Amino acid sequence: VQLQASGGGLVQAGGSLRLSCTASGRTFSNYDVGWFRRAPGKEREFVAAIRWSIGTTYYADSVKGRFTISRDNAKNTVYLQMDSLKPEDTAVYYCAASIARPTPDFRSWGQGTQVTVSS
C-alpha cells in the first residue's frame, strides 16, 4: 500500500494541527496504521496507532490526552489530531501501515510531513 501524509506546518505552542494519511492502491481495511515521528538528532519514535478493522487505538505516553488518531472509512484516510502542541512535538511525522496482525510490522511508509511548534 502506498501512503501519502499531509497536514504539517508551523504552529505556536498550544495550537493544533491535523495530519492526514491517505492510502492508494488498496484500502486500509486489512491494515493497522500508525504515526511515528523523528525529531532532529533523535531516533524515530512511535506516536499513535489504530487497528483499522476494530478501531482500537494506542498512544505514546508523551502524547496521550493531547493527540487523537481516527479513521474515515469512506475516505480511506487516517487522521492524527494534535492539540495542545508543545515545542518538543517538533518533528517530521510519518504514517506507516502494517498488515493486521497481533504484533504490527510497519513496512509501508509515507514520505513524512514536517511539524514545527514555536514557543
PDB file of C-alpha atoms in Angstrom:
ATOM      1  CA  VAL A   1       0.000   0.000   0.000  1.00  0.00           C
ATOM      2  CA  GLN A   2       1.235   3.492  -0.849  1.00  0.00           C
ATOM      3  CA  LEU A   3       0.810   6.202   1.744  1.00  0.00           C
ATOM      4  CA  GLN A   4       0.562   9.962   1.456  1.00  0.00           C
ATOM      5  CA  ALA A   5       0.958  12.068   4.589  1.00  0.00           C
ATOM      6  CA  SER A   6      -0.067  15.707   4.725  1.00  0.00           C
ATOM      7  CA  GLY A   7      -1.159  18.466   7.067  1.00  0.00           C
ATOM      8  CA  GLY A   8       2.070  19.529   8.693  1.00  0.00           C
ATOM      9  CA  GLY A   9       3.041  23.121   9.240  1.00  0.00           C
ATOM     10  CA  LEU A  10       4.178  25.792  11.662  1.00  0.00           C
ATOM     11  CA  VAL A  11       2.084  26.452  14.751  1.00  0.00           C
ATOM     12  CA  GLN A  12       2.555  28.196  18.063  1.00  0.00           C
ATOM     13  CA  ALA A  13       2.729  26.264  21.301  1.00  0.00           C
ATOM     14  CA  GLY A  14      -0.752  25.418  22.487  1.00  0.00           C
ATOM     15  CA  GLY A  15      -2.088  25.283  18.961  1.00  0.00           C
ATOM     16  CA  SER A  16      -3.465  22.414  16.907  1.00  0.00           C
ATOM     17  CA  LEU A  17      -2.803  20.626  13.655  1.00  0.00           C
ATOM     18  CA  ARG A  18      -4.439  17.691  11.938  1.00  0.00           C
ATOM     19  CA  LEU A  19      -2.343  15.294   9.924  1.00  0.00           C
ATOM     20  CA  SER A  20      -3.822  13.049   7.267  1.00  0.00           C
ATOM     21  CA  CYS A  21      -2.598   9.746   5.891  1.00  0.00           C
ATOM     22  CA  THR A  22      -4.276   8.510   2.737  1.00  0.00           C
ATOM     23  CA  ALA A  23      -3.758   5.133   1.121  1.00  0.00           C
ATOM     24  CA  SER A  24      -3.642   4.495  -2.588  1.00  0.00           C
ATOM     25  CA  GLY A  25      -3.514   1.219  -4.360  1.00  0.00           C
ATOM     26  CA  ARG A  26      -5.643  -0.569  -1.804  1.00  0.00           C
ATOM     27  CA  THR A  27      -7.825   0.171   1.179  1.00  0.00           C
ATOM     28  CA  PHE A  28      -6.770   0.206   4.810  1.00  0.00           C
ATOM     29  CA  SER A  29      -9.359  -2.436   5.678  1.00  0.00           C
ATOM     30  CA  ASN A  30      -6.801  -5.187   6.373  1.00  0.00           C
ATOM     31  CA  TYR A  31      -4.170  -2.948   7.908  1.00  0.00           C
ATOM     32  CA  ASP A  32      -3.122  -1.327  11.128  1.00  0.00           C
ATOM     33  CA  VAL A  33      -1.950   2.265  10.679  1.00  0.00           C
ATOM     34  CA  GLY A  34       0.495   4.138  12.827  1.00  0.00           C
ATOM     35  CA  TRP A  35       2.057   7.552  13.177  1.00  0.00           C
ATOM     36  CA  PHE A  36       5.709   7.958  14.059  1.00  0.00           C
ATOM     37  CA  ARG A  37       7.954  10.978  14.343  1.00  0.00           C
ATOM     38  CA  ARG A  38      11.619  11.823  14.168  1.00  0.00           C
ATOM     39  CA  ALA A  39      12.937  14.958  15.813  1.00  0.00           C
ATOM     40  CA  PRO A  40      16.308  16.432  14.819  1.00  0.00           C
ATOM     41  CA  GLY A  41      19.103  14.393  16.328  1.00  0.00           C
ATOM     42  CA  LYS A  42      16.764  11.797  17.784  1.00  0.00           C
ATOM     43  CA  GLU A  43      15.609   8.320  16.944  1.00  0.00           C
ATOM     44  CA  ARG A  44      12.270   7.727  15.300  1.00  0.00           C
ATOM     45  CA  GLU A  45       9.587   7.133  17.904  1.00  0.00           C
ATOM     46  CA  PHE A  46       6.079   5.760  17.975  1.00  0.00           C
ATOM     47  CA  VAL A  47       3.275   8.285  18.388  1.00  0.00           C
ATOM     48  CA  ALA A  48      -0.066   6.542  17.856  1.00  0.00           C
ATOM     49  CA  ALA A  49      -1.697   3.652  16.029  1.00  0.00           C
ATOM     50  CA  ILE A  50      -5.119   2.365  15.137  1.00  0.00           C
ATOM     51  CA  ARG A  51      -6.337  -1.086  14.251  1.00  0.00           C
ATOM     52  CA  TRP A  52      -8.482  -0.278  11.223  1.00  0.00           C
ATOM     53  CA  SER A  53     -10.875  -3.223  11.499  1.00  0.00           C
ATOM     54  CA  ILE A  54     -11.911  -2.677  15.120  1.00  0.00           C
ATOM     55  CA  GLY A  55     -10.837   0.890  15.800  1.00  0.00           C
ATOM     56  CA  THR A  56      -8.659   0.158  18.805  1.00  0.00           C
ATOM     57  CA  THR A  57      -6.167   2.963  19.383  1.00  0.00           C
ATOM     58  CA  TYR A  58      -2.766   3.184  21.041  1.00  0.00           C
ATOM     59  CA  TYR A  59      -0.738   6.202  22.110  1.00  0.00           C
ATOM     60  CA  ALA A  60       2.706   7.035  23.346  1.00  0.00           C
ATOM     61  CA  ASP A  61       2.632   8.383  26.883  1.00  0.00           C
ATOM     62  CA  SER A  62       4.086  11.674  25.670  1.00  0.00           C
ATOM     63  CA  VAL A  63       1.017  12.438  23.538  1.00  0.00           C
ATOM     64  CA  LYS A  64      -1.752  10.718  25.464  1.00  0.00           C
ATOM     65  CA  GLY A  65      -4.589  13.130  26.149  1.00  0.00           C
ATOM     66  CA  ARG A  66      -3.374  15.611  23.527  1.00  0.00           C
ATOM     67  CA  PHE A  67      -3.370  13.635  20.271  1.00  0.00           C
ATOM     68  CA  THR A  68      -6.217  11.626  18.786  1.00  0.00           C
ATOM     69  CA  ILE A  69      -5.915   9.085  15.996  1.00  0.00           C
ATOM     70  CA  SER A  70      -9.015   8.286  13.981  1.00  0.00           C
ATOM     71  CA  ARG A  71     -10.094   6.831  10.664  1.00  0.00           C
ATOM     72  CA  ASP A  72     -12.533   7.654   7.900  1.00  0.00           C
ATOM     73  CA  ASN A  73     -13.599   4.522   6.050  1.00  0.00           C
ATOM     74  CA  ALA A  74     -15.192   6.398   3.166  1.00  0.00           C
ATOM     75  CA  LYS A  75     -12.059   8.454   2.520  1.00  0.00           C
ATOM     76  CA  ASN A  76      -9.624   5.637   3.285  1.00  0.00           C
ATOM     77  CA  THR A  77      -7.775   8.083   5.483  1.00  0.00           C
ATOM     78  CA  VAL A  78      -6.286   8.068   8.952  1.00  0.00           C
ATOM     79  CA  TYR A  79      -6.045  11.323  10.877  1.00  0.00           C
ATOM     80  CA  LEU A  80      -3.872  12.468  13.723  1.00  0.00           C
ATOM     81  CA  GLN A  81      -5.466  15.384  15.545  1.00  0.00           C
ATOM     82  CA  MET A  82      -2.794  17.136  17.557  1.00  0.00           C
ATOM     83  CA  ASP A  83      -3.912  19.580  20.247  1.00  0.00           C
ATOM     84  CA  SER A  84      -2.040  21.471  22.939  1.00  0.00           C
ATOM     85  CA  LEU A  85       1.112  21.221  20.881  1.00  0.00           C
ATOM     86  CA  LYS A  86       4.455  21.723  22.562  1.00  0.00           C
ATOM     87  CA  PRO A  87       7.831  22.702  21.103  1.00  0.00           C
ATOM     88  CA  GLU A  88       9.039  19.164  21.848  1.00  0.00           C
ATOM     89  CA  ASP A  89       6.453  17.865  19.383  1.00  0.00           C
ATOM     90  CA  THR A  90       8.507  19.400  16.574  1.00  0.00           C
ATOM     91  CA  ALA A  91       9.487  16.594  14.211  1.00  0.00           C
ATOM     92  CA  VAL A  92       8.889  15.020  10.855  1.00  0.00           C
ATOM     93  CA  TYR A  93       5.790  12.881  11.188  1.00  0.00           C
ATOM     94  CA  TYR A  94       5.398   9.685   9.201  1.00  0.00           C
ATOM     95  CA  CYS A  95       2.450   7.393   8.749  1.00  0.00           C
ATOM     96  CA  ALA A  96       3.007   3.705   8.282  1.00  0.00           C
ATOM     97  CA  ALA A  97       0.909   0.636   7.610  1.00  0.00           C
ATOM     98  CA  SER A  98       1.136  -2.949   8.733  1.00  0.00           C
ATOM     99  CA  ILE A  99      -0.919  -5.886   7.594  1.00  0.00           C
ATOM    100  CA  ALA A 100      -3.232  -6.552  10.506  1.00  0.00           C
ATOM    101  CA  ARG A 101      -1.570  -8.982  12.911  1.00  0.00           C
ATOM    102  CA  PRO A 102      -1.206  -9.301  16.702  1.00  0.00           C
ATOM    103  CA  THR A 103       2.144  -7.504  16.618  1.00  0.00           C
ATOM    104  CA  PRO A 104       2.205  -4.900  13.834  1.00  0.00           C
ATOM    105  CA  ASP A 105       5.115  -4.904  11.421  1.00  0.00           C
ATOM    106  CA  PHE A 106       5.107  -1.484   9.782  1.00  0.00           C
ATOM    107  CA  ARG A 107       6.669  -1.918   6.363  1.00  0.00           C
ATOM    108  CA  SER A 108       4.840   0.647   4.234  1.00  0.00           C
ATOM    109  CA  TRP A 109       5.810   4.239   4.956  1.00  0.00           C
ATOM    110  CA  GLY A 110       4.677   7.618   3.742  1.00  0.00           C
ATOM    111  CA  GLN A 111       7.059  10.434   2.856  1.00  0.00           C
ATOM    112  CA  GLY A 112       6.721  12.435   6.085  1.00  0.00           C
ATOM    113  CA  THR A 113       5.323  15.833   6.887  1.00  0.00           C
ATOM    114  CA  GLN A 114       7.097  18.490   8.946  1.00  0.00           C
ATOM    115  CA  VAL A 115       5.515  19.786  12.131  1.00  0.00           C
ATOM    116  CA  THR A 116       7.159  22.769  13.788  1.00  0.00           C
ATOM    117  CA  VAL A 117       5.904  24.140  17.081  1.00  0.00           C
ATOM    118  CA  SER A 118       7.264  27.519  18.119  1.00  0.00           C
ATOM    119  CA  SER A 119       7.490  28.615  21.729  1.00  0.00           C
TER     120      SER A 119
END
